[in-house]
PDB file of C-alpha atoms in Angstrom:
ATOM      1  CA  UNK A   1       0.290   0.162   0.170  1.00 42.00           C
ATOM      2  CA  UNK A   2       0.648   3.693  -0.630  1.00 48.00           C
ATOM      3  CA  UNK A   3       1.941   5.662   2.082  1.00 47.00           C
ATOM      4  CA  UNK A   4      -0.636   8.510   2.952  1.00 44.00           C
ATOM      5  CA  UNK A   5       1.318  12.091   2.251  1.00 50.00           C
ATOM      6  CA  UNK A   6       0.330  13.509   5.305  1.00 71.00           C
ATOM      7  CA  UNK A   7       1.655  12.629   8.468  1.00 88.00           C
ATOM      8  CA  UNK A   8      -0.154  12.258  11.696  1.00 96.00           C
ATOM      9  CA  UNK A   9       0.477  14.953  15.112  1.00 97.00           C
ATOM     10  CA  UNK A  10       2.358  13.210  17.775  1.00 98.00           C
ATOM     11  CA  UNK A  11       2.856   9.799  15.585  1.00 97.00           C
ATOM     12  CA  UNK A  12       5.534   9.276  13.885  1.00 96.00           C
ATOM     13  CA  UNK A  13       5.804   7.277  10.057  1.00 92.00           C
ATOM     14  CA  UNK A  14       3.274   8.033   8.048  1.00 93.00           C
ATOM     15  CA  UNK A  15       2.527   4.529   5.815  1.00 93.00           C
ATOM     16  CA  UNK A  16      -0.468   1.900   7.005  1.00 95.00           C
ATOM     17  CA  UNK A  17      -0.070  -0.587   9.193  1.00 97.00           C
ATOM     18  CA  UNK A  18       0.392  -3.934   7.855  1.00 96.00           C
ATOM     19  CA  UNK A  19      -2.676  -5.525   9.921  1.00 97.00           C
ATOM     20  CA  UNK A  20      -6.238  -5.325   7.950  1.00 95.00           C
ATOM     21  CA  UNK A  21      -8.094  -4.537  10.882  1.00 97.00           C
ATOM     22  CA  UNK A  22     -11.878  -5.748  10.687  1.00 97.00           C
ATOM     23  CA  UNK A  23     -14.800  -3.663  10.590  1.00 96.00           C
ATOM     24  CA  UNK A  24     -16.125  -2.426  13.528  1.00 96.00           C
ATOM     25  CA  UNK A  25     -12.498  -1.682  15.067  1.00 98.00           C
ATOM     26  CA  UNK A  26     -11.979   0.050  18.322  1.00 98.00           C
ATOM     27  CA  UNK A  27      -9.407   2.341  19.925  1.00 98.00           C
ATOM     28  CA  UNK A  28     -10.312   2.386  23.656  1.00 98.00           C
ATOM     29  CA  UNK A  29      -7.414   4.852  24.879  1.00 98.00           C
ATOM     30  CA  UNK A  30      -7.008   8.578  23.305  1.00 98.00           C
ATOM     31  CA  UNK A  31      -7.612  11.410  24.823  1.00 98.00           C
ATOM     32  CA  UNK A  32      -6.900  15.299  23.156  1.00 98.00           C
ATOM     33  CA  UNK A  33      -5.311  18.524  24.440  1.00 98.00           C
ATOM     34  CA  UNK A  34      -6.667  22.188  23.341  1.00 97.00           C
ATOM     35  CA  UNK A  35      -4.227  25.354  25.170  1.00 94.00           C
ATOM     36  CA  UNK A  36      -7.796  26.845  25.909  1.00 95.00           C
ATOM     37  CA  UNK A  37      -7.976  24.963  28.234  1.00 95.00           C
ATOM     38  CA  UNK A  38      -6.057  25.334  31.571  1.00 91.00           C
ATOM     39  CA  UNK A  39      -4.425  22.654  33.217  1.00 89.00           C
ATOM     40  CA  UNK A  40      -4.797  21.181  36.861  1.00 85.00           C
ATOM     41  CA  UNK A  41      -2.223  22.017  39.402  1.00 80.00           C
ATOM     42  CA  UNK A  42       0.742  20.186  39.515  1.00 80.00           C
ATOM     43  CA  UNK A  43      -0.019  18.049  35.949  1.00 84.00           C
ATOM     44  CA  UNK A  44       2.153  17.816  33.060  1.00 82.00           C
ATOM     45  CA  UNK A  45       0.082  19.089  29.537  1.00 87.00           C
ATOM     46  CA  UNK A  46       0.120  18.152  25.856  1.00 94.00           C
ATOM     47  CA  UNK A  47       0.114  20.744  22.666  1.00 96.00           C
ATOM     48  CA  UNK A  48      -2.814  20.333  21.368  1.00 97.00           C
ATOM     49  CA  UNK A  49      -3.716  17.749  19.714  1.00 98.00           C
ATOM     50  CA  UNK A  50      -8.079  18.511  18.104  1.00 98.00           C
ATOM     51  CA  UNK A  51     -10.715  15.806  17.268  1.00 98.00           C
ATOM     52  CA  UNK A  52      -9.198  16.931  13.304  1.00 97.00           C
ATOM     53  CA  UNK A  53      -5.555  15.416  13.904  1.00 98.00           C
ATOM     54  CA  UNK A  54      -7.698  12.121  15.596  1.00 98.00           C
ATOM     55  CA  UNK A  55      -9.222  11.535  12.516  1.00 97.00           C
ATOM     56  CA  UNK A  56      -6.601  11.962  10.671  1.00 97.00           C
ATOM     57  CA  UNK A  57      -5.103   8.778  12.305  1.00 97.00           C
ATOM     58  CA  UNK A  58      -7.939   6.834  12.555  1.00 97.00           C
ATOM     59  CA  UNK A  59      -7.545   7.267   8.967  1.00 96.00           C
ATOM     60  CA  UNK A  60      -4.652   5.885   8.507  1.00 96.00           C
ATOM     61  CA  UNK A  61      -5.270   2.925  10.833  1.00 97.00           C
ATOM     62  CA  UNK A  62      -8.778   1.911   9.852  1.00 97.00           C
ATOM     63  CA  UNK A  63     -10.472   2.329  13.253  1.00 98.00           C
ATOM     64  CA  UNK A  64     -13.828   2.575  13.157  1.00 97.00           C
ATOM     65  CA  UNK A  65     -14.744   3.696  16.698  1.00 98.00           C
ATOM     66  CA  UNK A  66     -12.997   5.195  19.696  1.00 98.00           C
ATOM     67  CA  UNK A  67     -13.070   6.180  23.852  1.00 98.00           C
ATOM     68  CA  UNK A  68     -11.887   8.904  24.718  1.00 98.00           C
ATOM     69  CA  UNK A  69     -10.032   8.956  27.953  1.00 98.00           C
ATOM     70  CA  UNK A  70     -10.345  12.487  30.127  1.00 97.00           C
ATOM     71  CA  UNK A  71      -5.690  13.030  30.838  1.00 95.00           C
ATOM     72  CA  UNK A  72      -4.778  13.753  34.311  1.00 92.00           C
ATOM     73  CA  UNK A  73      -4.144  17.008  32.919  1.00 94.00           C
ATOM     74  CA  UNK A  74      -7.981  18.767  32.671  1.00 95.00           C
ATOM     75  CA  UNK A  75      -8.717  17.164  36.379  1.00 94.00           C
ATOM     76  CA  UNK A  76     -12.868  17.315  37.023  1.00 96.00           C
ATOM     77  CA  UNK A  77     -13.413  19.691  33.771  1.00 96.00           C
ATOM     78  CA  UNK A  78     -14.374  17.042  31.890  1.00 98.00           C
ATOM     79  CA  UNK A  79     -15.818  19.803  29.043  1.00 98.00           C
ATOM     80  CA  UNK A  80     -13.004  19.656  26.568  1.00 98.00           C
ATOM     81  CA  UNK A  81     -13.586  15.775  26.024  1.00 98.00           C
ATOM     82  CA  UNK A  82     -17.108  16.240  25.951  1.00 98.00           C
ATOM     83  CA  UNK A  83     -17.141  18.628  23.365  1.00 98.00           C
ATOM     84  CA  UNK A  84     -14.634  16.641  21.887  1.00 98.00           C
ATOM     85  CA  UNK A  85     -17.708  13.009  22.159  1.00 98.00           C
ATOM     86  CA  UNK A  86     -19.789  15.630  20.651  1.00 98.00           C
ATOM     87  CA  UNK A  87     -17.762  15.925  16.969  1.00 98.00           C
ATOM     88  CA  UNK A  88     -16.722  13.063  17.086  1.00 98.00           C
ATOM     89  CA  UNK A  89     -19.693  10.929  17.098  1.00 96.00           C
ATOM     90  CA  UNK A  90     -22.051   9.280  20.127  1.00 91.00           C
ATOM     91  CA  UNK A  91     -22.785   6.576  17.570  1.00 93.00           C
ATOM     92  CA  UNK A  92     -19.217   5.081  17.649  1.00 97.00           C
ATOM     93  CA  UNK A  93     -17.600   7.254  20.015  1.00 98.00           C
ATOM     94  CA  UNK A  94     -17.496   6.847  24.182  1.00 98.00           C
ATOM     95  CA  UNK A  95     -15.850   8.714  27.284  1.00 98.00           C
ATOM     96  CA  UNK A  96     -14.450   7.896  30.764  1.00 98.00           C
ATOM     97  CA  UNK A  97     -14.579  10.426  32.947  1.00 98.00           C
ATOM     98  CA  UNK A  98     -13.108  11.749  36.240  1.00 98.00           C
ATOM     99  CA  UNK A  99     -15.718  13.340  38.691  1.00 98.00           C
ATOM    100  CA  UNK A 100     -16.106  14.744  41.900  1.00 97.00           C
ATOM    101  CA  UNK A 101     -15.694  11.995  44.923  1.00 97.00           C
ATOM    102  CA  UNK A 102     -19.555  13.375  46.152  1.00 97.00           C
ATOM    103  CA  UNK A 103     -20.531  14.047  42.016  1.00 98.00           C
ATOM    104  CA  UNK A 104     -24.550  14.912  42.238  1.00 98.00           C
ATOM    105  CA  UNK A 105     -26.361  12.006  40.798  1.00 97.00           C
ATOM    106  CA  UNK A 106     -28.351  14.414  37.743  1.00 98.00           C
ATOM    107  CA  UNK A 107     -24.405  14.942  36.725  1.00 98.00           C
ATOM    108  CA  UNK A 108     -24.275  11.168  36.221  1.00 98.00           C
ATOM    109  CA  UNK A 109     -27.507  10.613  34.662  1.00 98.00           C
ATOM    110  CA  UNK A 110     -25.814  14.021  32.052  1.00 98.00           C
ATOM    111  CA  UNK A 111     -23.015  11.602  30.844  1.00 98.00           C
ATOM    112  CA  UNK A 112     -24.315   8.735  30.503  1.00 98.00           C
ATOM    113  CA  UNK A 113     -26.627  10.267  28.164  1.00 98.00           C
ATOM    114  CA  UNK A 114     -23.526  12.462  26.331  1.00 98.00           C
ATOM    115  CA  UNK A 115     -22.004   8.324  26.629  1.00 98.00           C
ATOM    116  CA  UNK A 116     -19.739   8.333  29.407  1.00 98.00           C
ATOM    117  CA  UNK A 117     -19.453   4.493  30.200  1.00 98.00           C
ATOM    118  CA  UNK A 118     -17.081   4.858  33.208  1.00 98.00           C
ATOM    119  CA  UNK A 119     -14.173   6.783  36.128  1.00 98.00           C
ATOM    120  CA  UNK A 120     -11.029   7.306  35.813  1.00 98.00           C
ATOM    121  CA  UNK A 121      -8.627   6.862  38.841  1.00 97.00           C
ATOM    122  CA  UNK A 122      -4.625   8.293  38.155  1.00 95.00           C
ATOM    123  CA  UNK A 123      -3.472   6.894  40.842  1.00 94.00           C
ATOM    124  CA  UNK A 124      -0.144   7.805  38.840  1.00 90.00           C
ATOM    125  CA  UNK A 125      -0.858  11.022  39.636  1.00 85.00           C
ATOM    126  CA  UNK A 126      -1.907  14.051  41.735  1.00 79.00           C
ATOM    127  CA  UNK A 127      -6.036  13.846  41.743  1.00 85.00           C
ATOM    128  CA  UNK A 128      -9.067  14.758  43.418  1.00 92.00           C
ATOM    129  CA  UNK A 129      -9.823  10.670  43.226  1.00 95.00           C
ATOM    130  CA  UNK A 130      -7.514   8.256  45.553  1.00 95.00           C
ATOM    131  CA  UNK A 131      -7.913   4.503  46.115  1.00 95.00           C
ATOM    132  CA  UNK A 132     -10.350   4.689  49.091  1.00 95.00           C
ATOM    133  CA  UNK A 133     -13.142   6.312  45.758  1.00 97.00           C
ATOM    134  CA  UNK A 134     -13.336   3.180  44.237  1.00 97.00           C
ATOM    135  CA  UNK A 135     -15.758   1.580  46.081  1.00 97.00           C
ATOM    136  CA  UNK A 136     -17.869   4.322  47.236  1.00 97.00           C
ATOM    137  CA  UNK A 137     -18.621   5.630  43.698  1.00 98.00           C
ATOM    138  CA  UNK A 138     -18.147   1.744  42.259  1.00 98.00           C
ATOM    139  CA  UNK A 139     -21.903   1.137  43.575  1.00 98.00           C
ATOM    140  CA  UNK A 140     -23.282   4.404  42.507  1.00 98.00           C
ATOM    141  CA  UNK A 141     -22.458   4.006  38.860  1.00 98.00           C
ATOM    142  CA  UNK A 142     -22.401  -0.089  39.023  1.00 98.00           C
ATOM    143  CA  UNK A 143     -27.051   1.143  38.590  1.00 97.00           C
ATOM    144  CA  UNK A 144     -25.376   2.734  35.535  1.00 98.00           C
ATOM    145  CA  UNK A 145     -23.737  -0.295  33.833  1.00 97.00           C
ATOM    146  CA  UNK A 146     -20.334   2.052  33.714  1.00 98.00           C
ATOM    147  CA  UNK A 147     -16.440   0.490  35.038  1.00 98.00           C
ATOM    148  CA  UNK A 148     -13.663   2.143  36.466  1.00 98.00           C
ATOM    149  CA  UNK A 149     -10.587   2.234  34.842  1.00 98.00           C
ATOM    150  CA  UNK A 150      -7.346   2.602  36.886  1.00 98.00           C
ATOM    151  CA  UNK A 151      -4.072   3.543  35.854  1.00 97.00           C
ATOM    152  CA  UNK A 152      -1.703   2.416  38.845  1.00 96.00           C
ATOM    153  CA  UNK A 153       2.207   1.664  39.116  1.00 95.00           C
ATOM    154  CA  UNK A 154       3.441  -1.965  40.807  1.00 96.00           C
ATOM    155  CA  UNK A 155       3.856  -0.107  44.265  1.00 96.00           C
ATOM    156  CA  UNK A 156       0.275   1.094  44.217  1.00 96.00           C
ATOM    157  CA  UNK A 157      -1.936  -1.682  42.625  1.00 97.00           C
ATOM    158  CA  UNK A 158      -0.428  -4.653  44.484  1.00 97.00           C
ATOM    159  CA  UNK A 159      -1.600  -2.229  47.674  1.00 96.00           C
ATOM    160  CA  UNK A 160      -5.315  -1.509  46.137  1.00 96.00           C
ATOM    161  CA  UNK A 161      -5.812  -4.972  44.217  1.00 96.00           C
ATOM    162  CA  UNK A 162      -8.122  -6.350  47.559  1.00 96.00           C
ATOM    163  CA  UNK A 163      -9.418  -3.276  47.044  1.00 96.00           C
ATOM    164  CA  UNK A 164      -9.494  -3.880  43.937  1.00 97.00           C
ATOM    165  CA  UNK A 165     -11.371  -7.138  43.934  1.00 97.00           C
ATOM    166  CA  UNK A 166     -14.269  -6.158  45.472  1.00 96.00           C
ATOM    167  CA  UNK A 167     -15.501  -3.277  43.016  1.00 97.00           C
ATOM    168  CA  UNK A 168     -19.052  -4.139  42.612  1.00 97.00           C
ATOM    169  CA  UNK A 169     -19.025  -2.900  39.287  1.00 98.00           C
ATOM    170  CA  UNK A 170     -15.966  -4.276  36.337  1.00 98.00           C
ATOM    171  CA  UNK A 171     -12.378  -2.796  36.287  1.00 98.00           C
ATOM    172  CA  UNK A 172     -10.513  -2.208  33.228  1.00 98.00           C
ATOM    173  CA  UNK A 173      -7.307  -1.283  33.920  1.00 98.00           C
ATOM    174  CA  UNK A 174      -4.942   0.501  31.935  1.00 98.00           C
ATOM    175  CA  UNK A 175      -1.748  -0.250  29.947  1.00 97.00           C
ATOM    176  CA  UNK A 176      -1.494  -3.712  30.751  1.00 98.00           C
ATOM    177  CA  UNK A 177      -1.959  -3.343  34.698  1.00 97.00           C
ATOM    178  CA  UNK A 178       1.767  -0.915  34.160  1.00 97.00           C
ATOM    179  CA  UNK A 179       3.536  -4.716  34.587  1.00 98.00           C
ATOM    180  CA  UNK A 180       6.580  -3.363  35.512  1.00 97.00           C
ATOM    181  CA  UNK A 181      10.662  -5.068  33.319  1.00 98.00           C
ATOM    182  CA  UNK A 182      12.778  -6.066  32.980  1.00 97.00           C
ATOM    183  CA  UNK A 183      10.564  -9.194  35.622  1.00 97.00           C
ATOM    184  CA  UNK A 184       8.092  -8.943  33.335  1.00 98.00           C
ATOM    185  CA  UNK A 185       5.187 -12.016  33.667  1.00 98.00           C
ATOM    186  CA  UNK A 186       7.649 -12.465  36.645  1.00 98.00           C
ATOM    187  CA  UNK A 187       6.389  -9.770  38.511  1.00 98.00           C
ATOM    188  CA  UNK A 188       3.665  -9.411  41.832  1.00 98.00           C
ATOM    189  CA  UNK A 189       2.984  -7.513  39.146  1.00 97.00           C
ATOM    190  CA  UNK A 190       1.894  -9.929  36.451  1.00 98.00           C
ATOM    191  CA  UNK A 191       0.578 -12.120  39.223  1.00 98.00           C
ATOM    192  CA  UNK A 192      -1.727 -10.115  41.067  1.00 98.00           C
ATOM    193  CA  UNK A 193      -3.820  -9.027  37.084  1.00 98.00           C
ATOM    194  CA  UNK A 194      -3.774 -12.318  37.399  1.00 98.00           C
ATOM    195  CA  UNK A 195      -5.934 -12.758  40.180  1.00 98.00           C
ATOM    196  CA  UNK A 196      -8.195  -9.955  39.015  1.00 98.00           C
ATOM    197  CA  UNK A 197      -8.861 -11.484  35.355  1.00 98.00           C
ATOM    198  CA  UNK A 198      -9.626 -15.196  36.846  1.00 97.00           C
ATOM    199  CA  UNK A 199     -11.973 -13.811  39.039  1.00 97.00           C
ATOM    200  CA  UNK A 200     -13.760 -12.624  35.715  1.00 97.00           C
ATOM    201  CA  UNK A 201     -14.565  -8.975  36.350  1.00 97.00           C
ATOM    202  CA  UNK A 202     -11.649  -7.286  34.974  1.00 98.00           C
ATOM    203  CA  UNK A 203     -10.570  -5.888  31.829  1.00 98.00           C
ATOM    204  CA  UNK A 204      -6.931  -5.105  30.579  1.00 98.00           C
ATOM    205  CA  UNK A 205      -6.082  -2.248  27.809  1.00 98.00           C
ATOM    206  CA  UNK A 206      -3.035  -3.849  25.528  1.00 98.00           C
ATOM    207  CA  UNK A 207      -1.514   0.118  25.839  1.00 98.00           C
ATOM    208  CA  UNK A 208       1.397   1.824  26.708  1.00 97.00           C
ATOM    209  CA  UNK A 209       3.896  -0.999  25.022  1.00 97.00           C
ATOM    210  CA  UNK A 210       6.243   1.969  25.475  1.00 97.00           C
ATOM    211  CA  UNK A 211       5.846   2.496  28.942  1.00 96.00           C
ATOM    212  CA  UNK A 212       7.078  -0.035  30.725  1.00 96.00           C
ATOM    213  CA  UNK A 213       9.226  -1.588  28.246  1.00 97.00           C
ATOM    214  CA  UNK A 214      13.445  -1.752  28.888  1.00 97.00           C
ATOM    215  CA  UNK A 215      13.913  -3.741  25.515  1.00 97.00           C
ATOM    216  CA  UNK A 216      12.200  -0.518  23.645  1.00 95.00           C
ATOM    217  CA  UNK A 217      10.627   0.145  19.115  1.00 95.00           C
ATOM    218  CA  UNK A 218      10.328  -1.214  17.882  1.00 94.00           C
ATOM    219  CA  UNK A 219       8.864  -4.039  18.006  1.00 96.00           C
ATOM    220  CA  UNK A 220       8.720  -3.349  22.541  1.00 98.00           C
ATOM    221  CA  UNK A 221       9.456  -7.105  23.197  1.00 98.00           C
ATOM    222  CA  UNK A 222       8.985  -7.892  27.196  1.00 98.00           C
ATOM    223  CA  UNK A 223       6.252  -5.793  26.806  1.00 98.00           C
ATOM    224  CA  UNK A 224       4.300  -8.379  23.719  1.00 98.00           C
ATOM    225  CA  UNK A 225       5.232 -10.736  26.536  1.00 98.00           C
ATOM    226  CA  UNK A 226       2.954  -9.416  29.004  1.00 98.00           C
ATOM    227  CA  UNK A 227       0.823  -8.793  26.410  1.00 98.00           C
ATOM    228  CA  UNK A 228       0.671 -12.426  25.030  1.00 98.00           C
ATOM    229  CA  UNK A 229       0.553 -13.790  28.222  1.00 98.00           C
ATOM    230  CA  UNK A 230      -2.609 -11.547  29.089  1.00 98.00           C
ATOM    231  CA  UNK A 231      -4.519 -12.864  25.494  1.00 98.00           C
ATOM    232  CA  UNK A 232      -4.259 -16.151  26.579  1.00 98.00           C
ATOM    233  CA  UNK A 233      -5.596 -15.917  29.589  1.00 98.00           C
ATOM    234  CA  UNK A 234      -8.794 -14.088  28.961  1.00 98.00           C
ATOM    235  CA  UNK A 235      -9.230 -12.952  25.652  1.00 98.00           C
ATOM    236  CA  UNK A 236     -12.779 -12.482  25.977  1.00 98.00           C
ATOM    237  CA  UNK A 237     -11.589  -9.320  28.511  1.00 98.00           C
ATOM    238  CA  UNK A 238      -8.696  -7.477  26.214  1.00 98.00           C
ATOM    239  CA  UNK A 239      -8.806  -3.839  25.306  1.00 98.00           C
ATOM    240  CA  UNK A 240      -6.181  -1.903  22.841  1.00 98.00           C
ATOM    241  CA  UNK A 241      -5.577   0.983  22.921  1.00 98.00           C
ATOM    242  CA  UNK A 242      -3.467   3.930  21.213  1.00 98.00           C
ATOM    243  CA  UNK A 243      -2.804   6.184  24.172  1.00 98.00           C
ATOM    244  CA  UNK A 244      -2.965   8.166  21.042  1.00 98.00           C
ATOM    245  CA  UNK A 245      -0.827  11.793  21.463  1.00 98.00           C
ATOM    246  CA  UNK A 246       1.288   9.086  23.549  1.00 98.00           C
ATOM    247  CA  UNK A 247       1.232  12.500  26.985  1.00 95.00           C
ATOM    248  CA  UNK A 248       3.960  10.280  28.276  1.00 95.00           C
ATOM    249  CA  UNK A 249       5.904  10.480  25.602  1.00 96.00           C
ATOM    250  CA  UNK A 250       8.934  13.700  24.592  1.00 95.00           C
ATOM    251  CA  UNK A 251       7.190  15.604  22.244  1.00 95.00           C
ATOM    252  CA  UNK A 252       9.717  15.126  19.711  1.00 94.00           C
ATOM    253  CA  UNK A 253       9.388  11.367  20.529  1.00 95.00           C
ATOM    254  CA  UNK A 254       6.287  10.293  19.594  1.00 97.00           C
ATOM    255  CA  UNK A 255       5.641   6.176  18.954  1.00 97.00           C
ATOM    256  CA  UNK A 256       4.414   5.097  15.742  1.00 97.00           C
ATOM    257  CA  UNK A 257       0.771   4.167  16.049  1.00 97.00           C
ATOM    258  CA  UNK A 258       0.197   1.480  12.567  1.00 97.00           C
ATOM    259  CA  UNK A 259       3.522   0.078  14.278  1.00 97.00           C
ATOM    260  CA  UNK A 260       1.924  -0.440  17.639  1.00 98.00           C
ATOM    261  CA  UNK A 261      -1.128  -2.321  15.551  1.00 98.00           C
ATOM    262  CA  UNK A 262       0.717  -4.582  13.823  1.00 98.00           C
ATOM    263  CA  UNK A 263       2.072  -6.465  17.531  1.00 98.00           C
ATOM    264  CA  UNK A 264      -1.278  -7.189  18.250  1.00 98.00           C
ATOM    265  CA  UNK A 265      -0.595 -10.340  14.800  1.00 97.00           C
ATOM    266  CA  UNK A 266       2.351 -10.959  17.378  1.00 97.00           C
ATOM    267  CA  UNK A 267       0.259 -10.691  20.792  1.00 98.00           C
ATOM    268  CA  UNK A 268      -3.006 -12.482  19.146  1.00 98.00           C
ATOM    269  CA  UNK A 269      -2.114 -14.689  16.724  1.00 95.00           C
ATOM    270  CA  UNK A 270      -5.426 -15.761  15.665  1.00 96.00           C
ATOM    271  CA  UNK A 271      -6.798 -13.202  14.144  1.00 97.00           C
ATOM    272  CA  UNK A 272     -11.057 -14.406  16.272  1.00 98.00           C
ATOM    273  CA  UNK A 273      -9.356 -13.312  18.628  1.00 98.00           C
ATOM    274  CA  UNK A 274      -8.469 -10.254  17.871  1.00 98.00           C
ATOM    275  CA  UNK A 275     -11.597  -9.464  16.477  1.00 97.00           C
ATOM    276  CA  UNK A 276     -12.612  -9.758  19.818  1.00 98.00           C
ATOM    277  CA  UNK A 277      -9.923  -7.850  21.216  1.00 98.00           C
ATOM    278  CA  UNK A 278     -10.876  -4.699  18.700  1.00 98.00           C
ATOM    279  CA  UNK A 279     -14.821  -4.999  17.925  1.00 97.00           C
ATOM    280  CA  UNK A 280     -16.614  -7.304  20.249  1.00 97.00           C
ATOM    281  CA  UNK A 281     -15.382  -6.400  23.933  1.00 98.00           C
ATOM    282  CA  UNK A 282     -15.818  -2.912  23.125  1.00 98.00           C
ATOM    283  CA  UNK A 283     -19.054  -3.944  22.321  1.00 97.00           C
ATOM    284  CA  UNK A 284     -19.649  -5.309  25.241  1.00 97.00           C
ATOM    285  CA  UNK A 285     -18.336  -2.886  27.706  1.00 98.00           C
ATOM    286  CA  UNK A 286     -18.803   0.039  26.117  1.00 98.00           C
ATOM    287  CA  UNK A 287     -22.699  -0.758  24.374  1.00 96.00           C
ATOM    288  CA  UNK A 288     -21.588   0.255  21.198  1.00 93.00           C
ATOM    289  CA  UNK A 289     -24.496  -1.032  18.740  1.00 82.00           C
ATOM    290  CA  UNK A 290     -23.248  -3.619  16.441  1.00 71.00           C
ATOM    291  CA  UNK A 291     -21.129  -2.761  12.993  1.00 61.00           C
ATOM    292  CA  UNK A 292     -22.825  -2.523  10.326  1.00 56.00           C
TER     293      UNK A 292
END
């Protein structure tokens, strides 16, 4: 296939992926940024990454649906991402929000009507939501069919594991559970993720391969071994996401999203399993209509 001449902002390369994705393929983790929205105190910002920029990435990768994730930069001000969700279209896109611990019931209902399907707890950053808020909020969002999405480093994950196992709603772990390297599948963090998976209510995002990898690009082989082990353990609760615009990576060292997508062929060699990860699992968790 020919290279697409126009590069996608905050994504290296211009070639499309080698992997042909199925109809309804879903990016379950991306953000937008806009300098007109101020950052929350103590959180990093990112240069503008707009809906228009993301549409270029969507076209390059052949993706049909997506999930906006409220980044720590905006705290509990979900307005930018709600606007992006409206612009992208609620038929094909959903959102995970950040709320205050005592969020009113009416606000939760309004967010649900707008297309929000979960609350994010980024326990790696300073923020209003902490581990002690997980159970009270999980009880409130479970009747809506929402989930709690958690980003946590190994020590935090291990400390919170009993709490996470007790949630009355589905749990989604960001970025392969942040399993550290070089230990990978031999680490206590991986074992904790496996126990949560084995209990049957936890989902994992196969995103951010570069976050913990020591072996590095383009193959991220060490992170890939973790991803492949997770797919073998619970293919019915794996999700895939770009993490575009890759806010943890330097602006001059962004990964190639087509290469990241192609890695899924290594982690899930069977086309039927890849369809589960890219289409069927997101449909179940986020309530997408069947692809048509």
